[in-house]
C-alpha cells in the first residue's frame, strides 16, 4: 500500500526537479530545434498520462538538465540521490549513442543492419524500465513537436521510431504510446498515404460519429437493462493500423471493420462473457471475426474479447470487451503495474517495498524482462537470455564513421578489429578509443568510438590466445587467430615436405617431372597435399622412389621362399607376426605407423627386406596397396616372445601437447614408469612467448598390447598443463 507521505515526497521531488531544471533549460534548444524546457514538460506530461509516478516525471527534467551541468552525475546525486543520478547518466548515454547511430554515414544496404543493432542496443540499456519509459515518452514528444511546428522530420528518425520504438511499446503493451508513435511516423514517412487515409476518415465524419454515438448509447442501455454494469466507450481511430490492415488483407476502406469500434468495460471476467453473449444475441455477428484474448492472451499480456457485429443499418462495428484491469493494461501495459505507478526514488525503478511486497516487485521485474526478451526473440529469431534476464551481455561501440558494432561484454580493440574484417584483425597493432591511444587488451564500454591502427602486412601475436593476458573475449576472434596459426603451421609443414621431395628428385635425376603430375600418380589431389603428409613424416619417400624407378615384377613364389628364415624355438616369429598361408617369413614392423597388437595389420612384400607390416589405416600402406596390390600379403598377430622368453613388446609413438613448464618431462615420464611402460626415445620442441609457452613431445614407448595404451594416455592427459595426449 502506498503511504501518503511517499506520494507527497514524490510530488515534492517532481516540483524540485522542475525548479532545478528551469534555469538550466530556459531558452535552450535541443538539436531538433525544440525548446528544451518545453520538451521536458511534454515528456513529464506523457509519463503522467500513462500512469508513471511523480518520481519518474521528475527524472524527465533531470535527464535534460544533465546536458548543461559540469559533472552531472555528481551534482544530481548530491541534490536528488544516487538512483536519479544513475538513471540520468544511463539514459543520456543511450541518447548520445542513438543520435550517433542515426547520423552515421552508411550505404543504404547497411541501414537495416544498423537499425537492428540500435534495437539490440536499446534492449541492452533497457533492463531498467525507467530508461524504456523515458525514451518512449521523449521520442513521442519529439514527433509531436515536429507535427505541431510543421517542421520536416528527419527520415532516419521516423524510420527508427517505426522500426524500433513502436515495436518496443507494443511488446510492453503501452498501446497509448504505440499507436501515436505509429501514426506520427506514418505521417512523416508516407505523407501522401497519410493524407489519403485522413480524408477517408474525414468524409461523412459527422454522420459517422453520430452513428457511433447512437450505437454506443444503445449498447450501454441494453447492457444496463440486462443487469450488467458496464462502461461503453467509442475507440479512437488509428490511421496507421487501418492503412496496414488495408495493405495486408487487400481490403478497401469500407471493409475495414474497426473504423467503427466500441470498448465495453465490466467488473470481472464472468461479466465479460455475459456481455459478449448479449452483444452476439442482440446483433448479427460477422463470421470469422471473433478472438478470445482472455483465454489466450497475446504474447505481451494483452487480454480482451473481440467480436465484429452489424448494427441496425448493416454497418460493421468492432466490440472489445474487457475488465477495468485489462483496460488499464491495454492502455499502459507494464507501465500500469502497481510497482511502477508507485515508484519512488529508491530501488529498482524507484520501488520501495518490504516484506510480502518484495515478491510482487520481483515478479514485476521478471515480467518486464520477459517482455523485453520476447521482443528480442521476435526480431532476432534467437533466445538472448532466459526470463530471469541471464545471458551473455553485449556492448555497442562505434566505428569512426558512426556505424554501430555489437560485441560481447569485455571485448577489446582486437575483438573490434576482427569483427570489422579478419585481415584488419590480423594486422591490428594499436587502437584509439574516443581519440586516446589505449593498450590492445583494454575492455571497451558502451558508446565508445574505436579506431584501429594497422600495419600493411603481418599476423596476430600468439599472446592474443593467452586468456590471462585478456586480449580476446570474442569466440569468433579467437577462432580467427587460431586459424591463422594453423595455416602458418600448415604452410611450414608443406614447405618442409616440398624441400624433401625436391631433394629426392634431384638425387634421382628427375627434376624435370611436374610436381602436380607426381602427386596425382601417387593418389593425392594436389602437390601441396603430398608435401603436407611428407612434411608430417606420415608418408615415406620410398613410395616416391618406387614410382620413379622401373616397376618391379610381382613377387614370385621363389622370392617369397627366399624371404623365409629359420624358425626360432617358439612357434611364432620373435616379432609376433605370422604371414597367413606361409610357414614363416622375415617381417619388419613399419616405422611410419608403429603397429602393435591388437591393431588391424597388413603386409607388403619388399625387395630384400622381407614383409613390412603396417596398420591397415596407415597412409603409406593404403597408397602402396592402391599402386601395387599384388605385393600385399595377409598377416596376423601371433603369440610371440622376446629374446629371453618374456612377452613380445612393440614400439609405439605417443604425441603430447602441453603448456610448457619446469619438470613437465619428469612428470610425464613418471606416469609411464608407474604404468611399467619402457620409454625408449623422447623428442621435445617448445615455442616460447611472453608468459609461458607450448611444448610438443613425442615419446616412443614399448607396449605388449596397444589397447592398454588408451588408459595410460588418460593418465598422461591428467598431468598438470597437458592439453592432449594421443597415439601418433
XYZ file of C-alpha atoms in Angstrom, residues 20-21 24-25 28 30-31 34-44 47 57-69 76 88 91-92 95 99 134-142:
47
model
C 16.206 22.740 -10.612
C 15.911 22.340 -14.396
C 19.323 25.430 -16.939
C 16.854 24.695 -19.763
C 17.938 26.440 -24.640
C 17.633 20.766 -28.428
C 19.348 19.555 -31.619
C 12.610 22.238 -29.882
C 12.682 24.292 -26.679
C 14.467 22.165 -24.052
C 12.197 23.068 -21.117
C 9.097 22.586 -23.270
C 10.366 19.144 -24.271
C 10.936 18.148 -20.643
C 7.424 19.394 -19.748
C 5.995 17.343 -22.617
C 7.841 14.176 -21.557
C 6.649 14.594 -17.961
C 4.586 9.925 -18.350
C 8.245 12.596 -14.101
C 10.962 14.275 -12.025
C 13.557 12.191 -13.846
C 12.424 13.693 -17.167
C 13.613 17.136 -16.040
C 16.893 15.853 -14.617
C 17.804 13.915 -17.776
C 17.771 17.081 -19.911
C 19.413 19.202 -17.200
C 22.454 16.934 -17.326
C 23.459 18.333 -20.745
C 24.043 21.723 -19.129
C 25.904 20.626 -15.984
C 22.370 15.206 -9.321
C 20.243 10.211 -15.802
C 19.625 7.480 -20.274
C 21.853 10.251 -21.610
C 20.565 9.132 -26.284
C 21.960 10.038 -32.174
C 11.797 7.880 -20.602
C 12.982 7.070 -24.116
C 9.494 6.207 -25.379
C 7.995 9.384 -23.901
C 10.861 11.508 -25.229
C 10.529 10.121 -28.751
C 6.745 10.682 -28.724
C 7.207 14.269 -27.565
C 9.788 14.860 -30.319
